[in-house]
Amino acid sequence: MSRDVDTDVYPPPTKRRRFVKGVVGASALVGLAAIGETAVDLTTNPTGEGGGVTEYYGIDVVGGPAPRGMPQIPVEIDDEGYLRGIWPPVETAGGGAEAAPIARTQLGGITYSNEWFQYCGVEIAPGLDPTADEDNYFRYAESSQYEWQNQEVSPNDRVNVDDFEDYETWGNGIGQDGVGKPAVATWRSTNVEDDAAAVIPVQLIRSVRVERAAQESRWLGASTQEGFIAILDKCTHFCCVPGYKIDPVSARYGAANGIYCPCHQSVYDPFVVSRQSFVAFPRPEGEE
Ligand code: FES
């Protein structure tokens, strides 16, 4: 078995229970369509006060200091091929003074809610207000490291399946071609265009690996569509915005086919999804 570059640079979390046997570190980024669902990562779940333990499905960390994976945004595609992030119906949680709106639903056999995204300050983004008036379409971001995105589509255009027709062969010289075609987008941020800090960043990838995995996993069958996976693009370490195939330097960390955070070299594998958890912040003050 060849040496694992990531293991040499950053030892993988030893307590993490991986749900795909035999997939360790950066090896998952190279040749395996390793997506599944069984393990719960509770190793980063501190005790103490907070908004409670939130379980979510996210892509795994396979290197670097990030404590846990970045959450998925379940994807749906409308009749014209435009991609949306699923936003659950709003209900009231709790009672009396504790009553508060929450966007929550059952999807693919698990509970999906807006609580998945309550970290790194995203929890106070206006778009994450359960009742925010948003259409949920993914829109291309203002700036992108991807040449194809800069040349073929415009910022704020809605993302369409047709833009990704070459996803089975696309490459940009970083890592292998044909692993997946990416875009950077925004979600539920149409009312905060003047406030970059309030924009919710999304990494989109269309990949045959996701297509295959969706046939094997009830959750991925429900949360991905036509090979598209969407990820809230906020690093769980110190909240930078990582990227898929954005930096040739990522190859040094075994991340040429993965998602790399340039701030402190965390590596995420967009093709390994597991159930994870964190302690959410308490509800923001003033939200009754
Ligand atoms: S690795 Fe530190 S912010 Fe991403």
CSV table of C-alpha atoms and ligand atoms in Angstrom, one decimal:
chain,number,residue,atom,x,y,z
A,1,MET,CA,0.0,0.0,0.0
A,2,SER,CA,1.4,3.4,-0.9
A,3,ARG,CA,2.2,6.0,1.7
A,4,ASP,CA,-0.6,8.4,2.4
A,5,VAL,CA,0.7,12.0,1.9
A,6,ASP,CA,-1.9,13.5,4.2
A,7,THR,CA,-1.1,11.1,6.9
A,8,ASP,CA,2.5,12.2,6.8
A,9,VAL,CA,1.6,15.9,7.0
A,10,TYR,CA,-1.4,15.7,9.4
A,11,PRO,CA,-2.2,12.6,11.2
A,12,PRO,CA,-5.9,11.8,10.6
A,13,PRO,CA,-8.3,12.0,13.6
A,14,THR,CA,-7.8,8.8,15.5
A,15,LYS,CA,-11.2,8.6,17.1
A,16,ARG,CA,-13.2,9.3,14.0
A,17,ARG,CA,-15.3,6.3,13.1
A,18,ARG,CA,-15.3,6.2,9.3
A,19,PHE,CA,-18.2,4.6,7.6
A,20,VAL,CA,-16.3,3.3,4.6
A,21,LYS,CA,-13.9,0.6,5.6
A,22,GLY,CA,-10.5,0.9,4.0
A,23,VAL,CA,-10.8,4.6,3.1
A,24,VAL,CA,-8.2,6.5,4.9
A,25,GLY,CA,-7.0,10.1,4.4
A,26,ALA,CA,-6.2,11.3,0.9
A,27,SER,CA,-6.6,7.9,-0.7
A,28,ALA,CA,-10.3,8.6,-0.8
A,29,LEU,CA,-9.6,11.6,-3.0
A,30,VAL,CA,-7.9,9.6,-5.7
A,31,GLY,CA,-9.7,6.6,-6.8
A,32,LEU,CA,-12.7,5.7,-4.7
A,33,ALA,CA,-16.3,6.6,-5.0
A,34,ALA,CA,-16.6,6.4,-1.2
A,35,ILE,CA,-19.9,7.9,0.0
A,36,GLY,CA,-22.1,6.3,2.5
A,37,GLU,CA,-23.8,6.7,5.8
A,38,THR,CA,-23.6,5.0,9.1
A,39,ALA,CA,-21.0,6.4,11.4
A,40,VAL,CA,-21.6,9.2,13.8
A,41,ASP,CA,-18.7,11.4,14.6
A,42,LEU,CA,-19.0,12.5,18.2
A,43,THR,CA,-15.4,13.0,18.8
A,44,THR,CA,-15.6,16.8,18.3
A,45,ASN,CA,-18.7,17.2,20.3
A,46,PRO,CA,-17.8,19.2,23.4
A,47,THR,CA,-19.8,19.2,26.5
A,48,GLY,CA,-21.2,22.3,28.0
A,49,GLU,CA,-23.8,24.9,27.3
A,50,GLY,CA,-24.9,25.8,23.8
A,51,GLY,CA,-27.9,25.4,21.5
A,52,GLY,CA,-27.8,21.6,21.8
A,53,VAL,CA,-26.2,18.8,19.9
A,54,THR,CA,-27.0,19.1,16.2
A,55,GLU,CA,-26.5,16.1,14.0
A,56,TYR,CA,-26.0,16.7,10.3
A,57,TYR,CA,-24.6,15.1,7.2
A,58,GLY,CA,-21.5,16.5,5.8
A,59,ILE,CA,-18.3,15.8,3.9
A,60,ASP,CA,-15.5,14.4,5.9
A,61,VAL,CA,-12.3,16.1,7.0
A,62,VAL,CA,-9.3,14.0,5.9
A,63,GLY,CA,-6.5,16.2,6.9
A,64,GLY,CA,-5.6,19.4,8.7
A,65,PRO,CA,-7.0,21.1,11.8
A,66,ALA,CA,-10.6,21.4,11.0
A,67,PRO,CA,-12.6,19.6,13.7
A,68,ARG,CA,-15.5,18.2,11.6
A,69,GLY,CA,-16.9,18.2,8.1
A,70,MET,CA,-18.8,20.9,6.3
A,71,PRO,CA,-22.5,20.3,6.0
A,72,GLN,CA,-24.3,19.4,2.9
A,73,ILE,CA,-27.1,21.5,1.4
A,74,PRO,CA,-29.6,19.0,-0.1
A,75,VAL,CA,-30.1,19.7,-3.8
A,76,GLU,CA,-33.2,19.6,-6.0
A,77,ILE,CA,-33.6,20.5,-9.7
A,78,ASP,CA,-36.6,22.2,-11.1
A,79,ASP,CA,-38.3,21.5,-14.4
A,80,GLU,CA,-36.1,23.9,-16.3
A,81,GLY,CA,-32.9,22.4,-14.9
A,82,TYR,CA,-32.1,25.1,-12.3
A,83,LEU,CA,-30.6,23.9,-9.0
A,84,ARG,CA,-32.1,24.8,-5.7
A,85,GLY,CA,-31.0,24.0,-2.1
A,86,ILE,CA,-33.9,22.4,-0.3
A,87,TRP,CA,-35.2,24.6,2.5
A,88,PRO,CA,-37.6,22.7,4.8
A,89,PRO,CA,-41.0,23.9,5.8
A,90,VAL,CA,-41.1,26.2,8.8
A,91,GLU,CA,-42.6,25.0,12.1
A,92,THR,CA,-42.5,26.1,15.6
A,93,ALA,CA,-40.2,24.4,18.0
A,94,GLY,CA,-40.5,24.5,21.8
A,95,GLY,CA,-43.3,26.2,23.7
A,96,GLY,CA,-44.0,29.3,25.7
A,97,ALA,CA,-41.0,31.7,25.9
A,98,GLU,CA,-38.9,29.1,24.2
A,99,ALA,CA,-41.0,28.8,21.1
A,100,ALA,CA,-39.1,29.6,17.9
A,101,PRO,CA,-39.5,29.0,14.2
A,102,ILE,CA,-37.4,26.2,12.8
A,103,ALA,CA,-37.1,24.9,9.2
A,104,ARG,CA,-37.2,21.2,9.6
A,105,THR,CA,-38.2,18.1,7.6
A,106,GLN,CA,-37.6,14.4,7.1
A,107,LEU,CA,-35.4,13.8,4.1
A,108,GLY,CA,-33.9,10.5,3.1
A,109,GLY,CA,-34.8,9.0,6.4
A,110,ILE,CA,-33.1,11.7,8.5
A,111,THR,CA,-34.0,15.0,10.1
A,112,TYR,CA,-32.7,17.9,8.0
A,113,SER,CA,-33.0,21.4,9.5
A,114,ASN,CA,-31.6,25.0,9.3
A,115,GLU,CA,-29.7,24.0,12.5
A,116,TRP,CA,-27.1,22.3,10.3
A,117,PHE,CA,-25.7,25.6,9.3
A,118,GLN,CA,-25.4,27.3,12.7
A,119,TYR,CA,-21.7,27.8,13.0
A,120,CYS,CA,-19.0,30.3,11.9
A,121,GLY,CA,-21.4,33.2,12.1
A,122,VAL,CA,-23.6,31.8,9.3
A,123,GLU,CA,-26.3,31.4,11.9
A,124,ILE,CA,-26.9,35.1,11.9
A,125,ALA,CA,-27.0,35.4,8.1
A,126,PRO,CA,-30.4,36.8,7.2
A,127,GLY,CA,-30.8,34.0,4.7
A,128,LEU,CA,-30.8,31.5,7.5
A,129,ASP,CA,-33.8,33.0,9.2
A,130,PRO,CA,-36.2,30.2,8.8
A,131,THR,CA,-38.8,32.5,7.4
A,132,ALA,CA,-36.5,34.6,5.1
A,133,ASP,CA,-38.1,35.4,1.7
A,134,GLU,CA,-35.7,33.5,-0.6
A,135,ASP,CA,-36.3,31.3,-3.6
A,136,ASN,CA,-33.6,28.8,-2.7
A,137,TYR,CA,-31.9,28.8,-6.1
A,138,PHE,CA,-28.2,28.6,-6.2
A,139,ARG,CA,-26.7,31.6,-8.0
A,140,TYR,CA,-23.2,31.9,-9.3
A,141,ALA,CA,-20.9,33.8,-6.9
A,142,GLU,CA,-19.4,37.3,-7.7
A,143,SER,CA,-15.9,35.9,-8.0
A,144,SER,CA,-14.6,32.5,-8.9
A,145,GLN,CA,-11.3,30.8,-9.3
A,146,TYR,CA,-12.8,28.7,-12.1
A,147,GLU,CA,-12.0,29.9,-15.6
A,148,TRP,CA,-15.1,28.1,-17.0
A,149,GLN,CA,-17.3,29.9,-14.6
A,150,ASN,CA,-15.8,33.3,-15.3
A,151,GLN,CA,-16.1,32.8,-19.0
A,152,GLU,CA,-19.4,31.0,-19.6
A,153,VAL,CA,-21.8,32.3,-16.9
A,154,SER,CA,-22.3,35.5,-15.1
A,155,PRO,CA,-22.5,36.3,-11.4
A,156,ASN,CA,-26.0,36.0,-9.9
A,157,ASP,CA,-27.1,33.8,-12.8
A,158,ARG,CA,-29.0,30.8,-11.5
A,159,VAL,CA,-27.0,27.6,-11.7
A,160,ASN,CA,-28.4,25.2,-14.4
A,161,VAL,CA,-27.6,21.6,-15.2
A,162,ASP,CA,-26.8,22.5,-18.8
A,163,ASP,CA,-23.7,24.5,-17.6
A,164,PHE,CA,-22.2,21.2,-16.4
A,165,GLU,CA,-22.6,19.0,-19.5
A,166,ASP,CA,-18.8,18.3,-19.6
A,167,TYR,CA,-18.7,17.2,-16.0
A,168,GLU,CA,-17.4,13.7,-16.8
A,169,THR,CA,-14.2,15.1,-18.5
A,170,TRP,CA,-13.8,18.6,-17.0
A,171,GLY,CA,-10.4,19.5,-15.5
A,172,ASN,CA,-8.3,22.5,-14.8
A,173,GLY,CA,-4.8,21.1,-14.4
A,174,ILE,CA,-5.2,20.4,-10.7
A,175,GLY,CA,-5.4,16.8,-9.9
A,176,GLN,CA,-7.1,14.4,-12.2
A,177,ASP,CA,-9.5,15.4,-15.0
A,178,GLY,CA,-13.0,13.9,-14.8
A,179,VAL,CA,-13.3,13.7,-11.1
A,180,GLY,CA,-16.0,16.4,-11.0
A,181,LYS,CA,-16.9,19.8,-12.3
A,182,PRO,CA,-17.2,22.6,-9.7
A,183,ALA,CA,-18.7,26.0,-9.3
A,184,VAL,CA,-18.9,28.5,-6.5
A,185,ALA,CA,-22.4,29.8,-5.7
A,186,THR,CA,-24.5,31.6,-3.1
A,187,TRP,CA,-27.7,30.5,-1.5
A,188,ARG,CA,-30.5,32.3,0.2
A,189,SER,CA,-28.5,35.6,-0.1
A,190,THR,CA,-30.5,37.6,-2.6
A,191,ASN,CA,-31.3,40.3,0.0
A,192,VAL,CA,-27.8,40.8,1.3
A,193,GLU,CA,-25.9,41.6,-1.9
A,194,ASP,CA,-24.3,44.7,-0.3
A,195,ASP,CA,-23.1,42.8,2.7
A,196,ALA,CA,-20.5,40.2,1.6
A,197,ALA,CA,-20.2,38.9,5.2
A,198,ALA,CA,-23.9,37.9,5.1
A,199,VAL,CA,-23.7,35.9,1.9
A,200,ILE,CA,-23.9,32.2,2.3
A,201,PRO,CA,-21.1,30.6,0.2
A,202,VAL,CA,-21.7,27.2,-1.5
A,203,GLN,CA,-19.4,24.8,-3.2
A,204,LEU,CA,-21.1,22.8,-5.9
A,205,ILE,CA,-19.6,19.8,-7.6
A,206,ARG,CA,-21.2,17.5,-10.3
A,207,SER,CA,-19.5,14.2,-10.4
A,208,VAL,CA,-20.1,10.6,-11.6
A,209,ARG,CA,-18.9,9.6,-8.1
A,210,VAL,CA,-21.9,11.3,-6.6
A,211,GLU,CA,-24.2,9.7,-9.1
A,212,ARG,CA,-23.0,6.3,-8.3
A,213,ALA,CA,-23.1,6.8,-4.6
A,214,ALA,CA,-26.7,8.1,-4.8
A,215,GLN,CA,-27.7,4.7,-6.0
A,216,GLU,CA,-26.3,3.1,-2.9
A,217,SER,CA,-27.4,5.5,-0.1
A,218,ARG,CA,-30.9,6.6,0.8
A,219,TRP,CA,-29.6,9.8,2.2
A,220,LEU,CA,-27.5,10.7,-0.9
A,221,GLY,CA,-30.3,9.6,-3.2
A,222,ALA,CA,-32.5,12.2,-1.5
A,223,SER,CA,-29.9,15.0,-1.0
A,224,THR,CA,-28.0,14.9,-4.4
A,225,GLN,CA,-29.5,15.1,-7.9
A,226,GLU,CA,-28.0,14.2,-11.2
A,227,GLY,CA,-24.5,14.0,-9.7
A,228,PHE,CA,-24.7,17.4,-8.0
A,229,ILE,CA,-23.6,17.7,-4.4
A,230,ALA,CA,-23.8,21.1,-2.6
A,231,ILE,CA,-21.8,22.0,0.5
A,232,LEU,CA,-21.9,25.0,2.8
A,233,ASP,CA,-18.5,26.3,2.1
A,234,LYS,CA,-17.3,27.5,5.5
A,235,CYS,CA,-14.3,25.8,7.0
A,236,THR,CA,-15.1,24.4,10.5
A,237,HIS,CA,-11.6,25.4,11.7
A,238,PHE,CA,-11.6,29.2,11.5
A,239,CYS,CA,-14.3,29.8,9.0
A,240,CYS,CA,-12.3,30.5,5.8
A,241,VAL,CA,-13.9,29.6,2.5
A,242,PRO,CA,-12.1,26.5,1.1
A,243,GLY,CA,-12.3,25.3,-2.5
A,244,TYR,CA,-12.3,22.3,-4.8
A,245,LYS,CA,-9.4,22.3,-7.2
A,246,ILE,CA,-8.6,26.0,-6.5
A,247,ASP,CA,-4.9,25.8,-5.7
A,248,PRO,CA,-2.1,23.7,-7.2
A,249,VAL,CA,-0.5,23.8,-3.7
A,250,SER,CA,-3.3,21.5,-2.5
A,251,ALA,CA,-1.5,18.6,-4.2
A,252,ARG,CA,1.2,18.8,-1.4
A,253,TYR,CA,-1.5,18.0,1.1
A,254,GLY,CA,-3.1,15.2,-0.9
A,255,ALA,CA,-6.0,17.5,-1.8
A,256,ALA,CA,-5.6,17.9,-5.5
A,257,ASN,CA,-8.9,16.1,-6.0
A,258,GLY,CA,-10.5,17.4,-2.9
A,259,ILE,CA,-11.6,20.5,-1.1
A,260,TYR,CA,-8.6,22.5,0.3
A,261,CYS,CA,-8.7,25.3,2.8
A,262,PRO,CA,-5.8,27.6,2.1
A,263,CYS,CA,-5.8,29.2,5.6
A,264,HIS,CA,-4.4,26.2,7.5
A,265,GLN,CA,-4.4,23.4,5.0
A,266,SER,CA,-7.5,21.5,6.1
A,267,VAL,CA,-8.6,19.0,3.5
A,268,TYR,CA,-12.2,17.8,3.0
A,269,ASP,CA,-13.2,14.9,0.8
A,270,PRO,CA,-16.4,15.9,-1.1
A,271,PHE,CA,-17.0,12.3,-2.0
A,272,VAL,CA,-17.1,11.0,1.6
A,273,VAL,CA,-20.2,11.9,3.5
A,274,SER,CA,-21.0,10.9,7.0
A,275,ARG,CA,-23.3,11.7,9.9
A,276,GLN,CA,-21.5,14.2,12.2
A,277,SER,CA,-22.4,16.5,15.0
A,278,PHE,CA,-21.6,19.7,16.8
A,279,VAL,CA,-22.9,21.8,19.6
A,280,ALA,CA,-24.9,24.7,18.1
A,281,PHE,CA,-24.8,28.2,19.4
A,282,PRO,CA,-27.8,29.3,21.4
A,283,ARG,CA,-30.5,31.1,19.4
A,284,PRO,CA,-29.4,34.6,18.7
A,285,GLU,CA,-30.7,37.2,21.2
A,286,GLY,CA,-33.8,38.9,20.2
A,287,GLU,CA,-35.1,35.9,18.3
A,288,GLU,CA,-38.2,35.1,20.1
B,1,FES,S1,-8.0,25.3,8.0
B,1,FES,FE1,-8.1,27.0,9.3
B,1,FES,S2,-9.8,28.1,8.5
B,1,FES,FE2,-9.7,26.4,7.2
